[in-house]
Amino acid sequence: MPAQERQTGIVIENAAAGRFEMSFPGGTAFASFRRDGDRLIITHTEVPAAHEGRGIGSQLVRGLFESARDSGRRIVPACSFVATWARRHPEFAEVLAH
């Protein structure tokens, strides 16, 4: 779906680019991943600098965890932001790969 058609705040998996994306007024946040079977290794998250500290990264990570849970996949938080978020949200512990 072209960026201009995306709804704000919806996290979309862009498998071809290897990332989850969330568009919002002023930009797009993303979380890069690589696959390992049913595991998604999240390697990097990025929010445009002008929009940091507004909860956009947390909204993005929640969406990718929900997507993984809904599809039966597990998350490996190789990114420190994702690892910290996961520790703060034990309600998603079953989504983490062990």
Coordinates of N, CA, C and O in Angstrom, one line a residue, residues 9-11 21-22 35 44-45 50 52 54 58 60 62-63 65 75 78 80-81 83 85-87 90 92-94:
G9 N -0.8 5.6 12.5 CA -0.8 4.8 13.7 C -1.0 3.3 13.6 O -0.9 2.6 14.5
I10 N -1.1 2.9 12.3 CA -1.3 1.5 12.1 C 0.1 0.9 11.7 O 0.8 1.4 10.9
V11 N 0.4 -0.2 12.4 CA 1.7 -0.9 12.1 C 1.5 -1.9 11.0 O 0.6 -2.8 11.1
E21 N 6.4 -0.9 9.8 CA 6.4 0.5 9.6 C 5.1 1.1 10.2 O 4.1 0.4 10.2
M22 N 5.2 2.3 10.6 CA 4.1 3.0 11.1 C 4.2 4.5 10.7 O 5.1 5.2 11.1
R35 N 14.2 -12.8 9.6 CA 13.5 -14.0 10.0 C 14.4 -15.1 10.2 O 15.5 -15.3 9.6
H44 N 16.7 -3.2 14.8 CA 16.8 -1.8 14.9 C 15.5 -1.2 14.9 O 14.6 -1.6 14.1
T45 N 15.3 -0.1 15.7 CA 14.0 0.7 15.6 C 14.5 2.1 15.3 O 15.5 2.6 15.8
A50 N 12.9 14.4 15.1 CA 12.0 15.5 15.5 C 10.8 15.0 16.3 O 10.1 15.7 16.9
E52 N 11.0 12.0 18.4 CA 11.4 11.2 19.5 C 10.8 11.6 20.8 O 10.5 12.8 21.0
R54 N 7.8 10.9 22.1 CA 6.4 11.1 22.1 C 5.6 9.8 22.1 O 4.4 9.8 21.9
S58 N 7.1 3.3 21.1 CA 6.4 2.3 21.9 C 5.2 1.8 21.2 O 4.8 0.6 21.2
L60 N 4.8 1.6 17.9 CA 5.3 0.8 16.9 C 5.7 -0.6 17.4 O 5.3 -1.6 16.8
R62 N 4.6 -2.1 20.2 CA 3.4 -2.8 20.6 C 2.7 -3.4 19.3 O 2.3 -4.6 19.4
G63 N 2.6 -2.7 18.3 CA 2.0 -3.2 17.0 C 2.8 -4.4 16.5 O 2.1 -5.4 16.0
F65 N 4.6 -6.5 18.2 CA 4.4 -7.6 19.1 C 3.0 -8.2 18.9 O 2.8 -9.4 18.9
I75 N 9.4 -13.1 19.0 CA 10.3 -12.0 18.8 C 11.6 -12.3 19.6 O 11.6 -12.7 20.7
A78 N 16.8 -8.1 19.5 CA 18.2 -7.8 19.4 C 18.5 -6.2 19.5 O 19.6 -5.8 19.6
S80 N 18.1 -2.8 21.6 CA 17.9 -2.4 23.0 C 16.6 -1.8 23.3 O 16.0 -2.0 24.4
F81 N 16.1 -1.0 22.4 CA 14.8 -0.3 22.7 C 13.7 -1.4 22.8 O 12.8 -1.3 23.7
A83 N 14.1 -4.6 23.6 CA 14.3 -5.4 24.8 C 13.8 -4.7 26.0 O 13.1 -5.3 26.9
W85 N 11.5 -2.3 26.1 CA 10.0 -2.3 26.0 C 9.4 -3.6 26.5 O 8.4 -3.6 27.2
A86 N 10.0 -4.7 26.0 CA 9.5 -6.0 26.4 C 9.5 -6.3 27.9 O 8.6 -6.8 28.5
R87 N 10.6 -5.8 28.5 CA 10.7 -6.0 30.0 C 9.6 -5.1 30.7 O 9.1 -5.5 31.8
P90 N 5.2 -7.1 30.5 CA 5.2 -8.6 30.7 C 3.9 -9.3 30.1 O 3.9 -10.5 29.9
F92 N 3.2 -9.4 27.2 CA 3.7 -9.9 26.0 C 4.8 -10.9 26.1 O 5.4 -11.3 25.1
A93 N 5.0 -11.4 27.3 CA 6.1 -12.4 27.6 C 6.0 -13.6 26.7 O 7.1 -14.1 26.3
E94 N 4.8 -14.1 26.4 CA 4.7 -15.3 25.6 C 5.1 -15.1 24.2 O 5.3 -16.1 23.5

